[in-house]
Amino acid sequence: MSGRLRLGVNVDHVATIRNARGGDHPDPVRAAFAAAEAGADGITAHLREDRRHITDDDIHRLMEHLAIPLNLEMAATKEMLEIALRHRPHAACIVPEKREERTTEGGLDAVGQHNHLAPFVARLAEANIRVSLFVEPDPRQVEAAIRLKAPVVEFHTGRYAHVDNEAQAEELRRIAEAAALAVKNGIEPHAGHGLTFDNVAPIAAIPQLAELNIGHFLVGEAIFTGFEASVAKMRALMDEARG
Ligand code: PXP
C-alpha cells in the first residue's frame, strides 16, 4: 500500500461530553473542523442505536458541512442501512453493537454472520459507499471479508492496546500478517481502537495499513492541549513512524 497513512478522527466522545449536559456544547461538528485543520484526512462518527453520543442531526450536519470524507460507523441493522443510504457518506464501517457495552468490544464475526452481512455490504456498495468491516486481525475474518467482497477491513486494535510485552508483540504480528493478507487479496486494511501517543508508532509502521481511526484518546488529550494540538501530534507521530 503506497501513500501517506491516513488519519480518521473519531468525534463520538465530543458528543459524549455534550450529551452529559444535554445542550449543544461541545459540538462534534466544530471538533471535526478543528481535526481537519490539524491534519485529519477524514472524520469517523458512530451513530449508535441508542444515540448515546452522535445523533442523527450530527450526521446530517457533518454531511452538509464537512469538506473531508465521513466514515459512518454503523451496526448492520435495517434502520442504519436506511440512514446510510439517505446520507451516502464516503464510507461506512460495519461494527458489532451491543446495547450494554461501553464501547465496541471485539470485532464483527464476518465468518458466522456472512448471510446477515452480505445484503448490507451489497446495498452500501451499490450506493457507492465504501464498505469496511471492523474485524479482529484473524485470517479467517479476512477470508470472510473477501467472500463478502468488502473493499476495506478495519482491524480492531483493542487487544493490542490493552496487553503488554510479549502479548503485545504477538498481537502486533497478527495485525501485520492480517494486513498483508488483506492487501494480497485486494482489500485495503485500516486499524483502530485504543490507540494513543504511546502505542501508535508500531501500528503506524505496518506498511500495508492505509488508515488509522482514533477517537477517545484524542478527545481526552484535548482537555490538556486543545483538540487541534492533540490531532496534530498524533498526525506527526504517525508520519514519523512511517518515515
Ligand atoms: N474504529 C472503530 C471501528 C471503532 O468502533 C472505534 C471506537 O468507537 C474506533 C476506531 C476508535 O477507537 P478509540 O475511540 O478507542 O480511539
CSV table of C-alpha atoms and ligand atoms in Angstrom, one decimal:
chain,number,residue,atom,x,y,z
A,1,MET,CA,0.0,0.0,0.0
A,2,SER,CA,1.6,3.3,-1.0
A,3,GLY,CA,1.0,6.9,0.1
A,4,ARG,CA,0.6,8.5,3.4
A,5,LEU,CA,-1.1,6.8,6.2
A,6,ARG,CA,-4.5,8.5,6.6
A,7,LEU,CA,-5.8,9.6,10.0
A,8,GLY,CA,-9.5,9.3,10.6
A,9,VAL,CA,-10.6,11.2,13.7
A,10,ASN,CA,-13.5,9.8,15.6
A,11,VAL,CA,-15.6,12.6,17.2
A,12,ASP,CA,-18.0,10.4,19.2
A,13,HIS,CA,-16.7,11.4,22.6
A,14,VAL,CA,-17.0,15.1,21.9
A,15,ALA,CA,-20.7,14.3,21.6
A,16,THR,CA,-20.5,12.2,24.8
A,17,ILE,CA,-19.4,15.3,26.7
A,18,ARG,CA,-22.0,17.5,25.1
A,19,ASN,CA,-24.8,15.0,25.9
A,20,ALA,CA,-23.7,14.8,29.6
A,21,ARG,CA,-25.4,18.2,29.9
A,22,GLY,CA,-28.0,17.8,27.1
A,23,GLY,CA,-27.1,21.1,25.4
A,24,ASP,CA,-25.2,21.8,22.2
A,25,HIS,CA,-21.6,22.3,23.5
A,26,PRO,CA,-19.1,21.0,22.7
A,27,ASP,CA,-20.2,20.5,19.1
A,28,PRO,CA,-18.7,17.4,17.3
A,29,VAL,CA,-19.1,19.2,14.0
A,30,ARG,CA,-16.8,22.0,15.3
A,31,ALA,CA,-14.4,19.4,16.5
A,32,ALA,CA,-14.5,17.8,13.0
A,33,PHE,CA,-13.5,21.2,11.5
A,34,ALA,CA,-10.7,21.5,14.1
A,35,ALA,CA,-9.5,18.0,13.3
A,36,ALA,CA,-9.4,18.7,9.6
A,37,GLU,CA,-7.4,21.9,10.2
A,38,ALA,CA,-4.9,19.9,12.3
A,39,GLY,CA,-4.3,17.3,9.6
A,40,ALA,CA,-7.1,14.7,9.8
A,41,ASP,CA,-7.9,13.1,6.5
A,42,GLY,CA,-11.4,12.0,7.4
A,43,ILE,CA,-13.9,12.1,10.2
A,44,THR,CA,-15.5,9.0,11.8
A,45,ALA,CA,-18.8,9.0,13.7
A,46,HIS,CA,-20.7,6.1,15.1
A,47,LEU,CA,-24.4,6.5,15.1
A,48,ARG,CA,-25.4,4.0,17.8
A,49,GLU,CA,-28.8,2.5,18.0
A,50,ASP,CA,-29.3,4.2,21.4
A,51,ARG,CA,-27.9,7.6,20.2
A,52,ARG,CA,-25.8,7.8,23.3
A,53,HIS,CA,-23.2,10.1,21.6
A,54,ILE,CA,-23.6,11.0,17.9
A,55,THR,CA,-27.2,12.0,16.9
A,56,ASP,CA,-29.0,11.9,13.6
A,57,ASP,CA,-28.7,15.7,13.5
A,58,ASP,CA,-24.9,15.4,13.9
A,59,ILE,CA,-24.7,13.1,10.9
A,60,HIS,CA,-26.9,15.5,8.9
A,61,ARG,CA,-24.6,18.4,9.8
A,62,LEU,CA,-21.4,16.5,9.2
A,63,MET,CA,-22.6,15.5,5.7
A,64,GLU,CA,-23.7,19.1,5.0
A,65,HIS,CA,-20.6,21.0,6.1
A,66,LEU,CA,-17.6,18.7,6.2
A,67,ALA,CA,-15.1,19.1,3.4
A,68,ILE,CA,-13.2,15.9,4.2
A,69,PRO,CA,-14.7,12.4,3.9
A,70,LEU,CA,-17.1,11.0,6.6
A,71,ASN,CA,-16.8,7.4,7.7
A,72,LEU,CA,-20.1,6.4,9.3
A,73,GLU,CA,-19.8,3.6,11.8
A,74,MET,CA,-23.0,1.6,11.9
A,75,ALA,CA,-24.4,-1.7,13.1
A,76,ALA,CA,-25.8,-4.0,10.4
A,77,THR,CA,-29.5,-3.1,11.0
A,78,LYS,CA,-32.3,-2.0,8.7
A,79,GLU,CA,-32.6,1.4,10.4
A,80,MET,CA,-28.8,2.1,10.0
A,81,LEU,CA,-28.8,0.9,6.4
A,82,GLU,CA,-31.7,3.3,5.6
A,83,ILE,CA,-29.8,6.2,7.2
A,84,ALA,CA,-26.6,5.4,5.4
A,85,LEU,CA,-28.4,5.2,2.0
A,86,ARG,CA,-30.1,8.5,2.7
A,87,HIS,CA,-26.9,10.4,3.6
A,88,ARG,CA,-24.4,8.5,1.3
A,89,PRO,CA,-21.3,9.1,3.3
A,90,HIS,CA,-17.9,8.4,1.7
A,91,ALA,CA,-17.5,5.2,3.8
A,92,ALA,CA,-19.5,3.0,6.1
A,93,CYS,CA,-17.8,0.8,8.7
A,94,ILE,CA,-20.0,-2.0,9.9
A,95,VAL,CA,-19.4,-2.7,13.5
A,96,PRO,CA,-20.9,-5.2,16.0
A,97,GLU,CA,-23.1,-3.4,18.5
A,98,LYS,CA,-24.4,-4.4,21.9
A,99,ARG,CA,-26.6,-2.0,23.9
A,100,GLU,CA,-24.9,-2.8,27.2
A,101,GLU,CA,-21.3,-2.4,26.0
A,102,ARG,CA,-19.3,0.8,26.8
A,103,THR,CA,-17.5,0.7,23.5
A,104,THR,CA,-17.2,-1.6,20.5
A,105,GLU,CA,-15.9,-4.7,22.2
A,106,GLY,CA,-14.3,-7.1,19.7
A,107,GLY,CA,-14.7,-7.3,16.0
A,108,LEU,CA,-17.6,-8.3,13.8
A,109,ASP,CA,-17.9,-12.1,13.2
A,110,ALA,CA,-17.8,-11.8,9.5
A,111,VAL,CA,-17.4,-15.6,9.3
A,112,GLY,CA,-20.5,-16.6,11.3
A,113,GLN,CA,-22.6,-13.6,10.1
A,114,HIS,CA,-21.9,-14.0,6.4
A,115,ASN,CA,-25.5,-14.4,5.4
A,116,HIS,CA,-26.7,-11.5,7.6
A,117,LEU,CA,-23.9,-9.1,6.4
A,118,ALA,CA,-24.0,-9.9,2.6
A,119,PRO,CA,-27.0,-7.8,1.7
A,120,PHE,CA,-25.7,-4.9,3.8
A,121,VAL,CA,-22.3,-4.9,2.0
A,122,ALA,CA,-24.1,-5.2,-1.4
A,123,ARG,CA,-26.6,-2.4,-0.8
A,124,LEU,CA,-24.0,0.0,0.5
A,125,ALA,CA,-21.6,-0.8,-2.3
A,126,GLU,CA,-24.4,-0.3,-4.9
A,127,ALA,CA,-24.8,3.2,-3.4
A,128,ASN,CA,-21.1,3.9,-3.9
A,129,ILE,CA,-20.4,3.9,-0.2
A,130,ARG,CA,-17.0,2.3,0.6
A,131,VAL,CA,-17.8,-0.5,3.0
A,132,SER,CA,-15.4,-1.5,5.7
A,133,LEU,CA,-15.8,-4.4,8.1
A,134,PHE,CA,-14.5,-3.9,11.7
A,135,VAL,CA,-12.9,-7.3,12.4
A,136,GLU,CA,-10.3,-9.0,14.6
A,137,PRO,CA,-6.9,-9.4,13.0
A,138,ASP,CA,-7.6,-13.0,12.2
A,139,PRO,CA,-7.0,-14.6,8.7
A,140,ARG,CA,-10.5,-16.3,8.9
A,141,GLN,CA,-12.1,-12.8,9.2
A,142,VAL,CA,-10.1,-11.5,6.2
A,143,GLU,CA,-11.1,-14.5,4.2
A,144,ALA,CA,-14.7,-13.8,5.1
A,145,ALA,CA,-14.3,-10.2,4.0
A,146,ILE,CA,-13.0,-11.4,0.7
A,147,ARG,CA,-16.1,-13.7,0.3
A,148,LEU,CA,-18.3,-10.7,1.2
A,149,LYS,CA,-16.5,-8.5,-1.4
A,150,ALA,CA,-15.8,-5.8,1.2
A,151,PRO,CA,-13.3,-3.3,-0.2
A,152,VAL,CA,-11.9,-2.4,3.2
A,153,VAL,CA,-11.4,-4.1,6.6
A,154,GLU,CA,-10.6,-2.3,9.8
A,155,PHE,CA,-8.6,-4.3,12.3
A,156,HIS,CA,-9.6,-4.0,15.9
A,157,THR,CA,-6.5,-2.9,17.9
A,158,GLY,CA,-8.2,-3.1,21.3
A,159,ARG,CA,-6.3,-6.2,22.4
A,160,TYR,CA,-3.0,-4.7,21.1
A,161,ALA,CA,-3.8,-1.6,23.2
A,162,HIS,CA,-4.6,-3.5,26.4
A,163,VAL,CA,-1.8,-6.0,26.7
A,164,ASP,CA,1.9,-5.6,27.2
A,165,ASN,CA,5.3,-7.0,26.3
A,166,GLU,CA,5.2,-10.4,24.6
A,167,ALA,CA,1.4,-10.5,24.2
A,168,GLN,CA,1.5,-7.1,22.6
A,169,ALA,CA,4.3,-8.1,20.2
A,170,GLU,CA,2.3,-11.2,19.3
A,171,GLU,CA,-0.8,-9.1,18.6
A,172,LEU,CA,1.2,-6.7,16.5
A,173,ARG,CA,2.4,-9.6,14.5
A,174,ARG,CA,-1.2,-10.8,14.0
A,175,ILE,CA,-2.2,-7.3,12.8
A,176,ALA,CA,0.7,-7.1,10.4
A,177,GLU,CA,0.0,-10.6,9.0
A,178,ALA,CA,-3.7,-9.9,8.6
A,179,ALA,CA,-2.9,-6.5,6.9
A,180,ALA,CA,-0.5,-8.3,4.4
A,181,LEU,CA,-3.2,-11.0,3.7
A,182,ALA,CA,-5.8,-8.3,3.0
A,183,VAL,CA,-3.6,-6.4,0.6
A,184,LYS,CA,-2.6,-9.6,-1.2
A,185,ASN,CA,-6.4,-10.1,-1.8
A,186,GLY,CA,-7.1,-6.5,-2.9
A,187,ILE,CA,-8.6,-5.4,0.3
A,188,GLU,CA,-7.5,-2.1,1.9
A,189,PRO,CA,-6.6,-2.6,5.6
A,190,HIS,CA,-7.3,0.0,8.3
A,191,ALA,CA,-6.9,-0.2,12.0
A,192,GLY,CA,-8.2,1.4,15.2
A,193,HIS,CA,-9.4,1.3,18.8
A,194,GLY,CA,-7.5,2.2,21.9
A,195,LEU,CA,-4.6,3.9,20.0
A,196,THR,CA,-2.7,6.6,21.9
A,197,PHE,CA,0.5,8.7,21.6
A,198,ASP,CA,2.4,5.9,23.4
A,199,ASN,CA,1.2,2.9,21.3
A,200,VAL,CA,0.5,4.2,17.9
A,201,ALA,CA,4.0,4.0,16.3
A,202,PRO,CA,4.4,0.2,15.9
A,203,ILE,CA,0.9,0.1,14.3
A,204,ALA,CA,1.6,3.1,12.1
A,205,ALA,CA,4.8,1.4,10.9
A,206,ILE,CA,2.9,-1.5,9.4
A,207,PRO,CA,3.4,-0.6,5.8
A,208,GLN,CA,0.2,-2.2,4.4
A,209,LEU,CA,-2.2,-0.2,6.6
A,210,ALA,CA,-3.8,2.7,4.8
A,211,GLU,CA,-5.8,4.4,7.6
A,212,LEU,CA,-6.0,4.6,11.4
A,213,ASN,CA,-9.2,5.7,13.2
A,214,ILE,CA,-8.6,7.2,16.5
A,215,GLY,CA,-11.0,9.0,18.9
A,216,HIS,CA,-11.2,8.5,22.7
A,217,PHE,CA,-7.6,9.3,23.4
A,218,LEU,CA,-7.5,12.4,21.2
A,219,VAL,CA,-10.6,13.8,22.9
A,220,GLY,CA,-9.2,13.1,26.3
A,221,GLU,CA,-5.8,14.7,25.5
A,222,ALA,CA,-7.6,17.8,24.1
A,223,ILE,CA,-8.5,18.6,27.7
A,224,PHE,CA,-4.8,19.3,28.3
A,225,THR,CA,-3.6,20.6,25.0
A,226,GLY,CA,-6.6,21.5,22.8
A,227,PHE,CA,-8.1,19.4,20.1
A,228,GLU,CA,-6.0,20.7,17.2
A,229,ALA,CA,-2.8,20.1,19.1
A,230,SER,CA,-3.8,16.6,20.1
A,231,VAL,CA,-4.7,15.7,16.5
A,232,ALA,CA,-1.6,17.4,15.1
A,233,LYS,CA,0.7,15.5,17.5
A,234,MET,CA,-1.0,12.1,16.5
A,235,ARG,CA,-0.5,13.0,12.8
A,236,ALA,CA,3.2,13.8,13.4
A,237,LEU,CA,3.7,10.5,15.3
A,238,MET,CA,2.1,8.6,12.5
A,239,ASP,CA,4.2,10.3,9.9
A,240,GLU,CA,7.4,9.7,11.9
A,241,ALA,CA,6.6,6.0,12.3
A,242,ARG,CA,6.0,5.7,8.5
A,243,GLY,CA,9.1,7.8,7.6
B,1,PXP,N1,-12.6,2.2,14.8
B,1,PXP,C1,-13.8,1.7,15.2
B,1,PXP,C2,-14.5,0.8,14.2
B,1,PXP,C3,-14.4,2.0,16.4
B,1,PXP,O1,-15.6,1.4,16.8
B,1,PXP,C4,-13.7,2.8,17.3
B,1,PXP,C5,-14.3,3.2,18.6
B,1,PXP,O2,-15.6,3.6,18.6
B,1,PXP,C6,-12.5,3.4,16.9
B,1,PXP,C7,-12.0,3.1,15.7
B,1,PXP,C8,-11.8,4.4,17.7
B,1,PXP,O3,-11.4,3.9,19.0
B,1,PXP,P1,-10.9,4.8,20.1
B,1,PXP,O4,-12.0,5.8,20.4
B,1,PXP,O5,-10.6,3.9,21.2
B,1,PXP,O6,-9.7,5.6,19.6
